[in-house]
Amino acid sequence: MMVTRTRFSRRSVIGDGLTIPSFFDISNAGSINAFESGEYGKTLIGAFVQGTFNYKDLIYVTPTFRNDWSLTLPVDNNSFQSYSLGTSFVFTELMDNEESFLDYGKFRMSYGSVGSDAPLFATGTVFGGSFIGGDGFIQGTQFPAYDTVSYERSVVAGNPNLKPESLTEFETGIELKMLDNRLRVDLAYYSKTSKDVIIPVSVSSGSGFTSKFENIAEISNKGVEVVLSGTPIRTEDFKWNVDVNWTTYENMVEELAPGVEEITLAGFSSTRSTAVAGQPYGAIYGSRFQRDENGDFLIDADGYPLAEATDGVVGDPTPDWQAGISNTFTYKDLSLSFLIDIRKGGDVWCGTCGIIDYFGTSDRTLAREDSRVFQGTVAATGQPNTQSVALYDTTISENNNFWRRYGFGGLSESNIYDGSWVRLREVTLSYSLPSSLLSKTFIDNASISVYGRNLWLSTDYPGVDPETNLAGDSNGIGLDYFNQPNTKSYGVNLRLNF
């Protein structure tokens, strides 16, 4: 049995308008706004049992069961269960390892279900300090401010009928070690399904709210993971270790509640990351081109592609696959390691590209005197388009140009790009002090290292950085709108063990 209590408290002071430039002190601010979010918390009570059964180091069986009670759920439905059954078969126990290249082999399989509670205050509608303004460009004001105290009801409605979420998972894999442990392989397949996922869903503003918590979605996640480790060279003084991991997965929205067609996870009203039934989780949704049954553009009488009347899926941010390659070279007490990360595929909406195209400040808009034949089918005739049109043509309208038609203020689809990349994630050079230097000290071992992170990137993506995301570390992925690129960093570490 265990009891977990978590409490939160936040107090903030914001100062605007420095009287003395570059003197960064709150006393130097022209206006000061102080507020606190109050103190709140959650309590989770759990009872847990686990057993392990072993038969001659050959077969292992591990069942678990847990029951939790959470205060974030309705009083009459605040209990949920988690359970699992894991099994493994170490088949090399049946072999004569002295005559086999295989040192260790294990087959594993597990199945389990995990319950989870709701976010804080999801079952009830709460009041909090009023907030005015703030649109991503202009800072808002949190009350109390201007000698006025104000509270308002949350725009997110609580739901007293929420149920716990559940996640069921099946996983199977095989682990092999061979050639005197110089080659190691781990292969796994997994399948997860989340049900009764709690998400704020948009509602009519006539209700007095903008969204409401609901058990709204069923989401599946299936994938394969491969880890390959080896020691190509191993001598008395020198060793080279290689670790390669590769994964591919598919994250799908299997079902949404009746009447719910789309859930916005992040983004803008024009282009957004969404959950749509039958589509990948986080699919990029927005305005798009009209296409015929073969997927070709439909072209209007002026020679330009037509826009579809309704929004739809324009990109899938899920990569085709991802991989990491780590190499470590060790010579006596000196070690050099580096990690290369690779991502293949995964769409990104480059809002940054769209807006600089729209205002004519990008390199692409230098082609404004050029003409183009847009490949597609003429909507009126059904024939292939052969009409050449100017990218900038004021004879149609004053603002008619390719980048204003299809740029930031135009179609979302025109700014979808492949987010593949290869990057040097980290390089570390370390030195371990010989034990002879430490034998007469209280230090057991010591090492010093220098490192660099995010040192190099290779990508065809034209925006800021295909790995960054407008919504940060959240479910809404694949959005770039003046994001900050990954930061290069350098450092020195000194590690002492006593």
CSV table of N, CA and C in Angstrom, one decimal, residues 218-283:
chain,number,residue,atom,x,y,z
A,218,GLU,N,-10.0,6.5,-28.7
A,218,GLU,CA,-9.3,5.2,-28.7
A,218,GLU,C,-8.1,5.3,-29.7
A,219,ILE,N,-6.9,5.1,-29.2
A,219,ILE,CA,-5.7,5.3,-29.9
A,219,ILE,C,-4.8,4.1,-29.9
A,220,SER,N,-4.3,3.7,-31.0
A,220,SER,CA,-3.4,2.5,-31.0
A,220,SER,C,-2.0,2.9,-31.4
A,221,ASN,N,-1.1,2.2,-31.0
A,221,ASN,CA,0.3,2.4,-31.3
A,221,ASN,C,1.0,1.1,-31.5
A,222,LYS,N,1.5,0.8,-32.7
A,222,LYS,CA,2.2,-0.4,-33.0
A,222,LYS,C,3.6,-0.1,-33.6
A,223,GLY,N,4.5,-1.0,-33.2
A,223,GLY,CA,5.9,-0.7,-33.7
A,223,GLY,C,6.8,-1.8,-33.5
A,224,VAL,N,8.0,-1.6,-34.1
A,224,VAL,CA,9.1,-2.6,-34.0
A,224,VAL,C,10.3,-1.8,-33.6
A,225,GLU,N,11.1,-2.4,-32.7
A,225,GLU,CA,12.3,-1.9,-32.2
A,225,GLU,C,13.4,-2.9,-32.3
A,226,VAL,N,14.6,-2.5,-32.9
A,226,VAL,CA,15.7,-3.3,-33.0
A,226,VAL,C,16.9,-2.7,-32.4
A,227,VAL,N,17.7,-3.4,-31.5
A,227,VAL,CA,18.9,-2.9,-30.9
A,227,VAL,C,20.0,-3.9,-31.3
A,228,LEU,N,21.0,-3.4,-31.9
A,228,LEU,CA,22.2,-4.2,-32.3
A,228,LEU,C,23.4,-3.6,-31.6
A,229,SER,N,24.1,-4.4,-30.8
A,229,SER,CA,25.3,-3.9,-30.1
A,229,SER,C,26.5,-4.8,-30.4
A,230,GLY,N,27.6,-4.3,-30.6
A,230,GLY,CA,28.8,-5.1,-30.9
A,230,GLY,C,30.1,-4.5,-30.4
A,231,THR,N,31.1,-5.4,-30.4
A,231,THR,CA,32.5,-5.0,-30.1
A,231,THR,C,33.4,-5.5,-31.2
A,232,PRO,N,33.5,-4.7,-32.3
A,232,PRO,CA,34.3,-5.2,-33.4
A,232,PRO,C,35.8,-5.4,-33.1
A,233,ILE,N,36.3,-4.6,-32.2
A,233,ILE,CA,37.7,-4.7,-31.8
A,233,ILE,C,37.8,-4.7,-30.3
A,234,ARG,N,38.5,-5.7,-29.7
A,234,ARG,CA,38.7,-5.7,-28.3
A,234,ARG,C,40.1,-6.3,-28.0
A,235,THR,N,41.0,-5.5,-27.6
A,235,THR,CA,42.3,-5.9,-27.2
A,235,THR,C,42.6,-5.6,-25.8
A,236,GLU,N,43.8,-5.8,-25.4
A,236,GLU,CA,44.1,-5.5,-24.0
A,236,GLU,C,44.0,-4.0,-23.7
A,237,ASP,N,44.4,-3.2,-24.6
A,237,ASP,CA,44.5,-1.7,-24.4
A,237,ASP,C,43.4,-0.9,-25.2
A,238,PHE,N,42.8,-1.6,-26.2
A,238,PHE,CA,41.9,-0.8,-27.1
A,238,PHE,C,40.6,-1.6,-27.2
A,239,LYS,N,39.5,-0.8,-27.2
A,239,LYS,CA,38.2,-1.4,-27.5
A,239,LYS,C,37.3,-0.5,-28.3
A,240,TRP,N,36.5,-1.0,-29.2
A,240,TRP,CA,35.6,-0.3,-30.0
A,240,TRP,C,34.2,-0.9,-29.8
A,241,ASN,N,33.3,-0.1,-29.3
A,241,ASN,CA,31.9,-0.6,-29.1
A,241,ASN,C,31.0,0.2,-30.0
A,242,VAL,N,30.0,-0.5,-30.6
A,242,VAL,CA,29.0,0.1,-31.5
A,242,VAL,C,27.6,-0.3,-31.0
A,243,ASP,N,26.7,0.7,-30.9
A,243,ASP,CA,25.3,0.4,-30.5
A,243,ASP,C,24.4,1.1,-31.6
A,244,VAL,N,23.6,0.3,-32.2
A,244,VAL,CA,22.6,0.8,-33.2
A,244,VAL,C,21.2,0.5,-32.8
A,245,ASN,N,20.4,1.5,-32.7
A,245,ASN,CA,18.9,1.2,-32.5
A,245,ASN,C,18.1,1.7,-33.7
A,246,TRP,N,17.1,1.0,-34.0
A,246,TRP,CA,16.2,1.3,-35.1
A,246,TRP,C,14.8,1.1,-34.7
A,247,THR,N,13.9,2.0,-35.0
A,247,THR,CA,12.5,1.8,-34.7
A,247,THR,C,11.6,2.4,-35.7
A,248,THR,N,10.4,1.7,-35.9
A,248,THR,CA,9.4,2.3,-36.7
A,248,THR,C,8.0,2.0,-36.0
A,249,TYR,N,7.1,2.9,-36.1
A,249,TYR,CA,5.9,2.8,-35.4
A,249,TYR,C,4.7,3.5,-36.1
A,250,GLU,N,3.5,3.1,-35.8
A,250,GLU,CA,2.3,3.7,-36.4
A,250,GLU,C,1.4,4.1,-35.2
A,251,ASN,N,1.0,5.3,-35.1
A,251,ASN,CA,0.2,5.8,-34.0
A,251,ASN,C,-1.1,6.3,-34.7
A,252,MET,N,-2.2,5.5,-34.5
A,252,MET,CA,-3.5,5.8,-35.2
A,252,MET,C,-4.6,6.2,-34.2
A,253,VAL,N,-5.4,7.1,-34.6
A,253,VAL,CA,-6.7,7.4,-33.9
A,253,VAL,C,-7.7,6.4,-34.4
A,254,GLU,N,-8.0,5.4,-33.6
A,254,GLU,CA,-9.0,4.4,-34.1
A,254,GLU,C,-10.4,4.8,-34.0
A,255,GLU,N,-10.7,5.6,-33.0
A,255,GLU,CA,-12.2,6.0,-32.8
A,255,GLU,C,-12.3,7.2,-32.0
A,256,LEU,N,-13.2,8.1,-32.3
A,256,LEU,CA,-13.6,9.2,-31.5
A,256,LEU,C,-15.1,9.1,-31.1
A,257,ALA,N,-15.5,9.8,-30.1
A,257,ALA,CA,-16.8,9.7,-29.6
A,257,ALA,C,-17.8,10.1,-30.7
A,258,PRO,N,-19.0,9.6,-30.7
A,258,PRO,CA,-20.0,10.0,-31.7
A,258,PRO,C,-20.2,11.5,-31.7
A,259,GLY,N,-20.2,12.1,-32.9
A,259,GLY,CA,-20.4,13.5,-33.1
A,259,GLY,C,-19.2,14.3,-33.1
A,260,VAL,N,-18.0,13.7,-32.7
A,260,VAL,CA,-16.7,14.4,-32.7
A,260,VAL,C,-15.9,14.0,-33.9
A,261,GLU,N,-15.7,15.0,-34.8
A,261,GLU,CA,-15.0,14.7,-36.1
A,261,GLU,C,-13.5,15.0,-35.9
A,262,GLU,N,-13.1,16.0,-35.1
A,262,GLU,CA,-11.8,16.4,-35.0
A,262,GLU,C,-11.5,17.0,-33.7
A,263,ILE,N,-10.3,16.7,-33.1
A,263,ILE,CA,-9.8,17.3,-31.9
A,263,ILE,C,-8.5,18.1,-32.2
A,264,THR,N,-8.5,19.3,-31.9
A,264,THR,CA,-7.3,20.1,-32.2
A,264,THR,C,-6.3,20.0,-31.0
A,265,LEU,N,-5.1,19.5,-31.3
A,265,LEU,CA,-4.1,19.3,-30.2
A,265,LEU,C,-3.3,20.6,-30.0
A,266,ALA,N,-3.0,21.2,-31.1
A,266,ALA,CA,-2.1,22.5,-31.1
A,266,ALA,C,-2.2,23.1,-32.4
A,267,GLY,N,-1.8,24.4,-32.4
A,267,GLY,CA,-1.7,25.1,-33.7
A,267,GLY,C,-2.7,26.3,-33.8
A,268,PHE,N,-3.0,26.6,-35.1
A,268,PHE,CA,-3.8,27.7,-35.4
A,268,PHE,C,-5.2,27.2,-36.0
A,269,SER,N,-6.1,28.1,-36.2
A,269,SER,CA,-7.4,27.7,-36.8
A,269,SER,C,-7.2,27.3,-38.2
A,270,SER,N,-6.1,27.8,-38.9
A,270,SER,CA,-5.9,27.5,-40.3
A,270,SER,C,-5.1,26.2,-40.5
A,271,THR,N,-4.1,26.0,-39.7
A,271,THR,CA,-3.2,24.9,-39.7
A,271,THR,C,-3.0,24.4,-38.3
A,272,ARG,N,-3.3,23.1,-38.1
A,272,ARG,CA,-3.2,22.6,-36.7
A,272,ARG,C,-2.9,21.1,-36.7
A,273,SER,N,-2.4,20.7,-35.5
A,273,SER,CA,-2.2,19.3,-35.3
A,273,SER,C,-3.4,18.7,-34.6
A,274,THR,N,-3.9,17.5,-35.1
A,274,THR,CA,-5.2,17.1,-34.8
A,274,THR,C,-5.3,15.6,-34.4
A,275,ALA,N,-6.4,15.2,-33.8
A,275,ALA,CA,-6.7,13.8,-33.7
A,275,ALA,C,-8.0,13.6,-34.5
A,276,VAL,N,-7.9,12.8,-35.6
A,276,VAL,CA,-9.0,12.6,-36.5
A,276,VAL,C,-9.2,11.1,-36.6
A,277,ALA,N,-10.4,10.5,-36.5
A,277,ALA,CA,-10.6,9.1,-36.6
A,277,ALA,C,-10.1,8.6,-37.9
A,278,GLY,N,-9.3,7.5,-37.9
A,278,GLY,CA,-8.8,6.9,-39.1
A,278,GLY,C,-7.5,7.5,-39.6
A,279,GLN,N,-7.0,8.5,-38.9
A,279,GLN,CA,-5.8,9.2,-39.3
A,279,GLN,C,-4.7,9.0,-38.2
A,280,PRO,N,-3.4,9.2,-38.6
A,280,PRO,CA,-2.4,9.2,-37.6
A,280,PRO,C,-2.6,10.2,-36.5
A,281,TYR,N,-2.3,9.9,-35.3
A,281,TYR,CA,-2.4,10.8,-34.2
A,281,TYR,C,-1.4,12.0,-34.4
A,282,GLY,N,-2.0,13.2,-34.3
A,282,GLY,CA,-1.2,14.4,-34.6
A,282,GLY,C,-1.2,14.8,-36.0
A,283,ALA,N,-2.0,14.2,-36.9
A,283,ALA,CA,-2.0,14.6,-38.3
A,283,ALA,C,-2.2,16.1,-38.5
